Short mmCIF file of C-alpha atoms and ligand atoms in Angstrom, two decimals:
data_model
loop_
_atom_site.label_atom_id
_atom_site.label_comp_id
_atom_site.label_asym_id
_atom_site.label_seq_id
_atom_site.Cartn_x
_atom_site.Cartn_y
_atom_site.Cartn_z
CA UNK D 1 0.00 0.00 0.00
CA UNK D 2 1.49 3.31 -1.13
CA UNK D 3 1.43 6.23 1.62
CA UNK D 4 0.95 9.69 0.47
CA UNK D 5 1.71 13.02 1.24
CA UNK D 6 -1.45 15.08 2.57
CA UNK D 7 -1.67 19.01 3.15
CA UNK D 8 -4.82 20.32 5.12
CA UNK D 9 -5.87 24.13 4.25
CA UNK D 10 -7.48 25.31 7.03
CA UNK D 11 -6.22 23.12 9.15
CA UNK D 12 -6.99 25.28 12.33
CA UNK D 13 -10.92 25.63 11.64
CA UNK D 14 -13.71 23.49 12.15
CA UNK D 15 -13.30 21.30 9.26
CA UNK D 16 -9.95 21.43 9.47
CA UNK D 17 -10.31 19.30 12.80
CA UNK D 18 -12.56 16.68 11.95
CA UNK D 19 -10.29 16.22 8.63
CA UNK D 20 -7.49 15.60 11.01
CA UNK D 21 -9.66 13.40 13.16
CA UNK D 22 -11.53 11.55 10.15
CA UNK D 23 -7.82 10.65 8.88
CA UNK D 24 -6.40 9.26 12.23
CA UNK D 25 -9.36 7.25 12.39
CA UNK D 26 -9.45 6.26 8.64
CA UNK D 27 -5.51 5.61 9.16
CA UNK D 28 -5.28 7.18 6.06
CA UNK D 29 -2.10 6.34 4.16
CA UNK D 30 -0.04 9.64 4.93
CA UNK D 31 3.57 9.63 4.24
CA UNK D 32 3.55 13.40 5.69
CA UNK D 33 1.05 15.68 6.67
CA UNK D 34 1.15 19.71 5.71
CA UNK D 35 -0.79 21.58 8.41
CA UNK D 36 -2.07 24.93 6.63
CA UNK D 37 -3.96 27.88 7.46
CA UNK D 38 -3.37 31.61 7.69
CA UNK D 39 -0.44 34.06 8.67
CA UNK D 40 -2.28 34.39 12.53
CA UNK D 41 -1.83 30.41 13.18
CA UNK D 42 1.16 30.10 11.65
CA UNK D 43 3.32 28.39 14.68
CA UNK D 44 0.94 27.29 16.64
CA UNK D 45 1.22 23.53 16.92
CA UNK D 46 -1.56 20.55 16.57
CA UNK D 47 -1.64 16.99 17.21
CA UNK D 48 -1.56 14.38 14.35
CA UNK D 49 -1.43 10.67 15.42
CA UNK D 50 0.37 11.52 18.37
CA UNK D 51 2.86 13.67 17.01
CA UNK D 52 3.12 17.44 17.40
CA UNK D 53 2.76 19.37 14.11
CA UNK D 54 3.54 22.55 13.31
CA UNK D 55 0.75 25.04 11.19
CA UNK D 56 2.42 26.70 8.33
CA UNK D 57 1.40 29.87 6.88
CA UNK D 58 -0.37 29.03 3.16
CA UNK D 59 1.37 30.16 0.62
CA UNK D 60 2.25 29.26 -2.88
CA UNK D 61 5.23 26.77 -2.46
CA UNK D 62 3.31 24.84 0.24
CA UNK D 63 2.12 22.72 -2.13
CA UNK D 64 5.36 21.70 -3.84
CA UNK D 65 5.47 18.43 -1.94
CA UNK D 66 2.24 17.16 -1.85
CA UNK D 67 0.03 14.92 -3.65
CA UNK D 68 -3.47 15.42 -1.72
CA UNK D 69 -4.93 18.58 -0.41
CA UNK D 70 -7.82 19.08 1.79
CA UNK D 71 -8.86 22.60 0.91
CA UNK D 72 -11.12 24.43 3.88
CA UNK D 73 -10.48 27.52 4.36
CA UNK D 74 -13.00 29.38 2.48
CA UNK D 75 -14.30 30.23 -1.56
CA UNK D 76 -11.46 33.17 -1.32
CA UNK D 77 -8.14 31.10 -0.14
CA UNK D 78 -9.70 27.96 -2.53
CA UNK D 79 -10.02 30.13 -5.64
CA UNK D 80 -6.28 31.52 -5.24
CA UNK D 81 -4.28 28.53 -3.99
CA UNK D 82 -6.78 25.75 -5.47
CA UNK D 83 -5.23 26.41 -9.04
CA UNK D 84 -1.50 26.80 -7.89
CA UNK D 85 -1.71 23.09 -6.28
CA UNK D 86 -3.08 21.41 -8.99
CA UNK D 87 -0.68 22.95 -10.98
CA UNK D 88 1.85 21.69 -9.26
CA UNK D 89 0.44 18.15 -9.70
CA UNK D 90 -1.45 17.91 -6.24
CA UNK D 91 -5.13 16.86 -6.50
CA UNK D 92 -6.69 19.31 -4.47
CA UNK D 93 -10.40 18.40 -2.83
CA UNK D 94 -11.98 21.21 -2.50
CA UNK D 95 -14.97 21.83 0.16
CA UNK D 96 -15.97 25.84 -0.40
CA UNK D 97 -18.17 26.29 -3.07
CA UNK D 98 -15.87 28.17 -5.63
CA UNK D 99 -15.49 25.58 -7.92
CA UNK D 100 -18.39 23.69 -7.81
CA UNK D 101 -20.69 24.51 -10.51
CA UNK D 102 -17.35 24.64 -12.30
CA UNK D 103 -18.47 22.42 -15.53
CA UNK D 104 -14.38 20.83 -15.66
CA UNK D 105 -14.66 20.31 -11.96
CA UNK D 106 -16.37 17.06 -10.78
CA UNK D 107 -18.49 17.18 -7.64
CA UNK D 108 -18.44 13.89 -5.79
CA UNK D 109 -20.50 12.11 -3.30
CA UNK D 110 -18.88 8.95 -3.60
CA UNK D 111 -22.36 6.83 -2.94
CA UNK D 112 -23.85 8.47 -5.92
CA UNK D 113 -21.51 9.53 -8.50
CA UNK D 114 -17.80 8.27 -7.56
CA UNK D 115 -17.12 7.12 -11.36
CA UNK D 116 -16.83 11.03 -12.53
CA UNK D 117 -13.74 11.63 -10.55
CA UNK D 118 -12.08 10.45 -13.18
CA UNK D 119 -12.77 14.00 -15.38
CA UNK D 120 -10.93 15.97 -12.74
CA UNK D 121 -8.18 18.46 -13.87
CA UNK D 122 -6.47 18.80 -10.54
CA UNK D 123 -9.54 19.84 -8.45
CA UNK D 124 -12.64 18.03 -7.06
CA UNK D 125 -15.26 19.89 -5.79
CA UNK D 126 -16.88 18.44 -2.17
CA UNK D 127 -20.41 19.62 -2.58
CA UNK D 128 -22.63 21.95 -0.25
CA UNK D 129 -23.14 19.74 3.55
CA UNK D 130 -27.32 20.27 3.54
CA UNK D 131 -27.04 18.61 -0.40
CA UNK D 132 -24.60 15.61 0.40
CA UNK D 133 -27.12 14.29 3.23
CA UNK D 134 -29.74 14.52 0.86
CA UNK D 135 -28.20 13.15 -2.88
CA UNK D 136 -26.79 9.52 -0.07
CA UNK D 137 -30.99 9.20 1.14
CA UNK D 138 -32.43 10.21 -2.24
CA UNK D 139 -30.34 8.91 -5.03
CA UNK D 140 -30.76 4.81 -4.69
CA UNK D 141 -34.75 5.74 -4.70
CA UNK D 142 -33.66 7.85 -8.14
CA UNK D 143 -32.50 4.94 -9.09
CA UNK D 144 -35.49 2.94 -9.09
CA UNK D 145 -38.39 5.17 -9.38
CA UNK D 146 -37.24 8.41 -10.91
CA UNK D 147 -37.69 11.55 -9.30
CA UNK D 148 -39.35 14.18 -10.30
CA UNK D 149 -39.81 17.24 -7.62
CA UNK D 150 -38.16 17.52 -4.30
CA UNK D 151 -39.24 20.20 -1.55
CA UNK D 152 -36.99 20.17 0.92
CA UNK D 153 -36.60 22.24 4.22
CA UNK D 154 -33.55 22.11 6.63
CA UNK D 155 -32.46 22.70 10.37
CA UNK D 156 -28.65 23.48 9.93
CA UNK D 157 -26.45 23.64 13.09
CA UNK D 158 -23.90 26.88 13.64
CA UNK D 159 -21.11 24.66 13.44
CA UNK D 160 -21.28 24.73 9.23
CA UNK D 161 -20.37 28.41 9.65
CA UNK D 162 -16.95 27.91 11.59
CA UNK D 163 -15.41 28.46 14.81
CA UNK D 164 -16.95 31.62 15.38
CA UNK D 165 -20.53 30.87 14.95
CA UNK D 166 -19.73 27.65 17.61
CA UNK D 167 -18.17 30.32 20.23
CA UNK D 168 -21.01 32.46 19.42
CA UNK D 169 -24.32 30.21 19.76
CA UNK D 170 -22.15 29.23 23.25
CA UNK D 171 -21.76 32.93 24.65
CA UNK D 172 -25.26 33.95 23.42
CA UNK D 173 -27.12 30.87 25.07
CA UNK D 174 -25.30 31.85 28.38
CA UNK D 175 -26.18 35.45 28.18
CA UNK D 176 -30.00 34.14 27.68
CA UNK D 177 -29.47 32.15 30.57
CA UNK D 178 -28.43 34.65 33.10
CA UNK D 179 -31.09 37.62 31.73
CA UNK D 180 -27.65 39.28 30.10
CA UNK D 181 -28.83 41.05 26.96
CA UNK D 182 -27.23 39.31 23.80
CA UNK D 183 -24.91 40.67 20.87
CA UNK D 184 -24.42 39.02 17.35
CA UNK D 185 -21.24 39.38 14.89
CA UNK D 186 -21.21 36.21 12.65
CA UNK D 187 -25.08 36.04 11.90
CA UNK D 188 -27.81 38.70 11.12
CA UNK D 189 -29.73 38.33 14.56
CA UNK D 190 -29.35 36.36 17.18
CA UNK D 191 -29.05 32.49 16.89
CA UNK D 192 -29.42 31.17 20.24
CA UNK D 193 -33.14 30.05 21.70
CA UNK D 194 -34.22 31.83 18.01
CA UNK D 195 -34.27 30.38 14.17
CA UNK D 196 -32.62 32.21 11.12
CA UNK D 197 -34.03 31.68 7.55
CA UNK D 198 -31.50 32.91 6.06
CA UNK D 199 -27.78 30.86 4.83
CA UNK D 200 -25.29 32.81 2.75
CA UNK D 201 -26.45 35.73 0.94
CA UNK D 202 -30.32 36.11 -0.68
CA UNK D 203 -30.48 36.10 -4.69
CA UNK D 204 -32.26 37.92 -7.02
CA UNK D 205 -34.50 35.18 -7.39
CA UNK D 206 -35.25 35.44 -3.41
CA UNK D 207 -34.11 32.39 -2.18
CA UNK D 208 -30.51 31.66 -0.39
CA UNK D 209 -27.38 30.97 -2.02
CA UNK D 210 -27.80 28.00 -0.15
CA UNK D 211 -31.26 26.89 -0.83
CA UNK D 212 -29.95 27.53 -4.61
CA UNK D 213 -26.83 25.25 -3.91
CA UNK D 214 -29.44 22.26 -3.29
CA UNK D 215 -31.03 22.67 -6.15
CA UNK D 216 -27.77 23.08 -8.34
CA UNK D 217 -25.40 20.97 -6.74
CA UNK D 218 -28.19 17.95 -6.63
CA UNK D 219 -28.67 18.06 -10.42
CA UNK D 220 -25.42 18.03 -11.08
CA UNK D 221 -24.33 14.69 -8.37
CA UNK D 222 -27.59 12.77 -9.94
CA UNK D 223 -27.12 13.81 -13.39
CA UNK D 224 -30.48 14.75 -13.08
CA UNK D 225 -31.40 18.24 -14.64
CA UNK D 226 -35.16 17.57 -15.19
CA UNK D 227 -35.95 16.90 -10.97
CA UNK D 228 -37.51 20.41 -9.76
CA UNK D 229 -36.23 21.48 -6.63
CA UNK D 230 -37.38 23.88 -4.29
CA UNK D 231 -35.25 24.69 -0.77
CA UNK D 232 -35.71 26.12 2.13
CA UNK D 233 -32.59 26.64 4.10
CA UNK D 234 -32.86 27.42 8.23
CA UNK D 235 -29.95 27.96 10.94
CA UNK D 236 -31.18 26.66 14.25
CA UNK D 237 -29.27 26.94 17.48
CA UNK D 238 -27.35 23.14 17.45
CA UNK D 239 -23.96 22.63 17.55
CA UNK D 240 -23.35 19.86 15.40
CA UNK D 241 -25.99 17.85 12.70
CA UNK D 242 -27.88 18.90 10.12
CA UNK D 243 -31.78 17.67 9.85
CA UNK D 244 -33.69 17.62 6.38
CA UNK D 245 -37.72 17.41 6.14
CA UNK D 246 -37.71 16.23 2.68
CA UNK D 247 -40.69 15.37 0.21
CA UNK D 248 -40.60 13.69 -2.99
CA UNK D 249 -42.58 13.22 -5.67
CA UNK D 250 -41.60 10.13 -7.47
CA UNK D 251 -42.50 8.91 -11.10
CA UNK D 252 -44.73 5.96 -9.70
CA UNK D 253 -46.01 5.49 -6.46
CA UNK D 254 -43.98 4.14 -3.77
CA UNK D 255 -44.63 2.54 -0.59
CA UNK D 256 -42.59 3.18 2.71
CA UNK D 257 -41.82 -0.30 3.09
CA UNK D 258 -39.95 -0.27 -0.15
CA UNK D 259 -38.41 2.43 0.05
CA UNK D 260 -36.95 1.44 3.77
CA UNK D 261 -36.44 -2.04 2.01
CA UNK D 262 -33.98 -0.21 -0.31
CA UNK D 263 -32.72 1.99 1.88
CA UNK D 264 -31.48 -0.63 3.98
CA UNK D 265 -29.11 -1.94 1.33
CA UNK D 266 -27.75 1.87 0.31
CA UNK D 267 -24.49 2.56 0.89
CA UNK D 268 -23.89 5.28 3.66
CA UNK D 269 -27.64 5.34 4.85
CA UNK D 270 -28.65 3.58 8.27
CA UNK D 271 -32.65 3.50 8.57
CA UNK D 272 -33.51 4.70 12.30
CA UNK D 273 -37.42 4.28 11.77
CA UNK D 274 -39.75 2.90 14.73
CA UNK D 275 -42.42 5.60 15.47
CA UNK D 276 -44.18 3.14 18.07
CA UNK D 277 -40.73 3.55 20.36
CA UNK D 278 -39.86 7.03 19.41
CA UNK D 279 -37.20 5.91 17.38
CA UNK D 280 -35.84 8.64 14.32
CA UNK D 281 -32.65 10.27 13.48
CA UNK D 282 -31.40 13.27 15.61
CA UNK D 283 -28.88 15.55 15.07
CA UNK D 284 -27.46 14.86 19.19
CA UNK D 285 -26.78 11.58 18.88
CA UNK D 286 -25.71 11.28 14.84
CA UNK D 287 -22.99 13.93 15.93
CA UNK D 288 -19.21 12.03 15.66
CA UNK D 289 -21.36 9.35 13.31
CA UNK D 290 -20.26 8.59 9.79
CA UNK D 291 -23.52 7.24 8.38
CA UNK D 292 -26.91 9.21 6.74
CA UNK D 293 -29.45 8.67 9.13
CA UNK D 294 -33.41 8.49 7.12
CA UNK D 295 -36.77 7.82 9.49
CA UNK D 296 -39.78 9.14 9.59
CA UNK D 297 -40.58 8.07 6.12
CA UNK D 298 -43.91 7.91 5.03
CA UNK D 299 -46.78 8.28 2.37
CA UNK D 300 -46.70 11.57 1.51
CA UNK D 301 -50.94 12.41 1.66
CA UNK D 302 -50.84 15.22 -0.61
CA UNK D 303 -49.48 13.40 -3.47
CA UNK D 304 -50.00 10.01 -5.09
CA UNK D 305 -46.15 9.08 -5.72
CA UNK D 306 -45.04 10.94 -2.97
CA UNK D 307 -42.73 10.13 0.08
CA UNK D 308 -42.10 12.36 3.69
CA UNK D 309 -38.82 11.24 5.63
CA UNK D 310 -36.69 13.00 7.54
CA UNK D 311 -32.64 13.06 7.51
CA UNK D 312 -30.14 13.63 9.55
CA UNK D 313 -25.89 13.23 9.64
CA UNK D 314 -22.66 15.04 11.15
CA UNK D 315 -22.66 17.92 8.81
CA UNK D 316 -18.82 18.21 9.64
CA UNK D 317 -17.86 14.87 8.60
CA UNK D 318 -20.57 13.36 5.82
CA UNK D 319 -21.45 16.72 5.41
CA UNK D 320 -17.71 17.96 4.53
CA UNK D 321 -14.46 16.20 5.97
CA UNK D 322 -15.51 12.37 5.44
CA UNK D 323 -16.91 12.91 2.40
CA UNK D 324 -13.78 14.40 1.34
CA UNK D 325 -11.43 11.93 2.46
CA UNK D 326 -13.74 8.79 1.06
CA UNK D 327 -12.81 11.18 -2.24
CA UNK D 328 -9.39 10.66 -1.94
CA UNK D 329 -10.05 6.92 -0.54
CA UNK D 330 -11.93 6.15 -3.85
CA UNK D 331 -8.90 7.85 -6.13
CA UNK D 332 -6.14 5.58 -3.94
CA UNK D 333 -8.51 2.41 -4.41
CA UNK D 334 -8.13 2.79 -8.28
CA UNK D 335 -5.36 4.26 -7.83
CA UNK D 336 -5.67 8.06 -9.40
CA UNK D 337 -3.31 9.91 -7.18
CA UNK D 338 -0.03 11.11 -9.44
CA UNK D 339 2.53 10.81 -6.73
CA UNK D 340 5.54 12.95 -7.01
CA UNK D 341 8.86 12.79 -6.93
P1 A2P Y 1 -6.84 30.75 10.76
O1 A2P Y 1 -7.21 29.93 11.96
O2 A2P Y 1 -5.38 31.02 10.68
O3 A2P Y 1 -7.69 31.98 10.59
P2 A2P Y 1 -13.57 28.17 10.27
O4 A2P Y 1 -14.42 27.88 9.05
O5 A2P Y 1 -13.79 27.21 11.38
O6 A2P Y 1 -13.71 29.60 10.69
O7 A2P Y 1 -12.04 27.97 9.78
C1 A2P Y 1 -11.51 28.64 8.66
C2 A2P Y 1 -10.12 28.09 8.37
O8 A2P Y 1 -9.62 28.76 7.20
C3 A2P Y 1 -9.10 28.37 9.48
O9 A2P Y 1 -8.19 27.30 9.55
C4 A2P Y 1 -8.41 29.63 8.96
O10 A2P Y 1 -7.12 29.82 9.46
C5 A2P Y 1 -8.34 29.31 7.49
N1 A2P Y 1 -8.11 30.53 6.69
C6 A2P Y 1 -8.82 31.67 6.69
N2 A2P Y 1 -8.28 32.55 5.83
C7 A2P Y 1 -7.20 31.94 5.25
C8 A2P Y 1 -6.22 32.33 4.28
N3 A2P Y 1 -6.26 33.52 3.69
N4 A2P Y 1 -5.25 31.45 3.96
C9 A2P Y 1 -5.22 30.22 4.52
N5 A2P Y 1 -6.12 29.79 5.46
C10 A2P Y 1 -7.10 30.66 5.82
#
């Protein structure tokens, strides 16, 4: 088994962590690992399989000696260093949205669409965390009873923002707590004990850049232009886990048993689904969990094809760092990775 050499942008962030974690635990084959992130970490030191590693300032050279890169830190650092890397031979995964509509740039849930890695040019794009929950649950029922309109809403937790959002839904809920009044910097109003419809920046079209990102981002994983797609994107006040309500209306109708019976076999997706006990996905305890959790599901009653379920995962590691490593898993499995000299 070859061993390879890894750089993490970002390293110092939220992603950045779990990518760090997700690879111990993977025991990813690293020959060396490139901690990276901005001028105000540079020095600081970080763990990696029990060895103390220092964070380098990112910068143009950094990528010289390394053939995978875990890029986090942002559209802005991606679109600058994303290009220099894969220039310099590195396959760069990339999980800020700069690239991602990008028609040369494949964007990869490896459940669904793992096969067009093989178009990249250097960069692979890890798609938007809300739409890779969604494309693991959805696309082996695509599969056998096409779909043909999705309305989807979500319940996204603070920690999809970045450190700061974390630090601030923590301060905020203990200012509630003791009758303090509250302040917000990284969102529009305040997040804790209150809901915010509103993720990235509106369009001219009215909805989110992120409710948009569904829509886009799903076509493109399912190859699926013609599925209609309408989002509605909500911060709530968790830490960690995304949750999706999600209808769909199918091609033919569709009972719940089937689609649990096919569920069951679908890679990624573990069916938590016993309404008699209580028993459906939550963000609390799918936090730290690799799999797609689906429950809930049901006839929908206002359509004759349709299906109701609800879905929940980690949104920092299916949602972003796993999903990126099992990326770079699938390219070392049939073996893609250029290693250099
Ligand atoms: P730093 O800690 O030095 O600011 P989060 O999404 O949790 O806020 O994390 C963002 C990550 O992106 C951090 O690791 C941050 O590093 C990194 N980052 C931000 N700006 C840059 C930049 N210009 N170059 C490289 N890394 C950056």
């Amino acid at each position: 088994m070859k061993d390879y050499r890894v750089a993490i942008v970002g390293a110092t962030g939220m992603v950045g962590h779990e990518f760090i974690k997700v690879l111990e635990q993977r025991r990813f084959p690293m020959a060396s690992i490139s901690l990276l992130a901005s001028d105000r970490s540079a020095g600081k030191k970080l763990r990696v399989n029990h060895q103390e590693i220092e964070v380098k300032e990112t910068d143009p050279e950094s990528f010289l000696e390394v053939d995978i890169a875990l890029f986090s830190a942002g559209s802005e650092t991606s679109r600058y260093f994303s290009p220099i890397a894969a220039q310099s031979g590195t396959v760069v995964i990339d999980n800020s949205s700069a690239f991602r509509m990008d028609a040369s740039v494949p964007l990869i849930v490896p459940e669904v669409n793992a096969e067009d890695i093989q178009q990249h040019r250097g960069i692979i794009a890890n798609p938007n965390c809300s739409t890779i929950q969604m494309v693991v649950a959805l696309n082996p029922l695509h599969k056998v009873n096409p779909i043909k309109r999705i309305i989807v809403a979500t319940y996204q937790a603070v920690s999809g923002t970045g450190i700061a959002a974390v630090e601030e839904l923590r301060t905020q809920a203990k200012q509630v707590l003791d009758g303090q009044p509250t302040t917000a910097h990284v969102y529009p109003h305040q997040i804790a004990f209150n809901l915010l419809p509103e993720i990235d920046v509106f369009l001219d079209n009215n909805y989110t850049k992120e409710e948009w990102k569904m829509v886009e981002e799903t076509r493109k994983i399912m190859h699926a232009n013609e599925i209609a797609i309408s989002a509605t994107c909500v911060r709530v006040p968790i830490f960690v886990g995304h949750s999706e309500a999600i209808h769909v209306d199918f091609s033919r109708p569709i009972s719940p048993e089937e689609a649990r019976r096919i569920l069951t076999q679908a890679p990624g997706v573990k069916i938590v689904d016993d309404p008699g006990i209580s028993l459906y996905p939550q963000p609390w305890p799918a936090a730290g969990s690799d799999e797609v959790f689906v429950g809930r599901i049901r006839q929908d009653a206002s359509l004759p094809n349709g299906l109701a379920m609800w879905v929940v995962a980690d949104n920092l590691r299916k949602g972003a760092a796993l999903n990126a490593v099992q990326i770079a898993e699938e390219m070392i499995r049939r073996d893609w990775v250029r290693q250099g000299g």
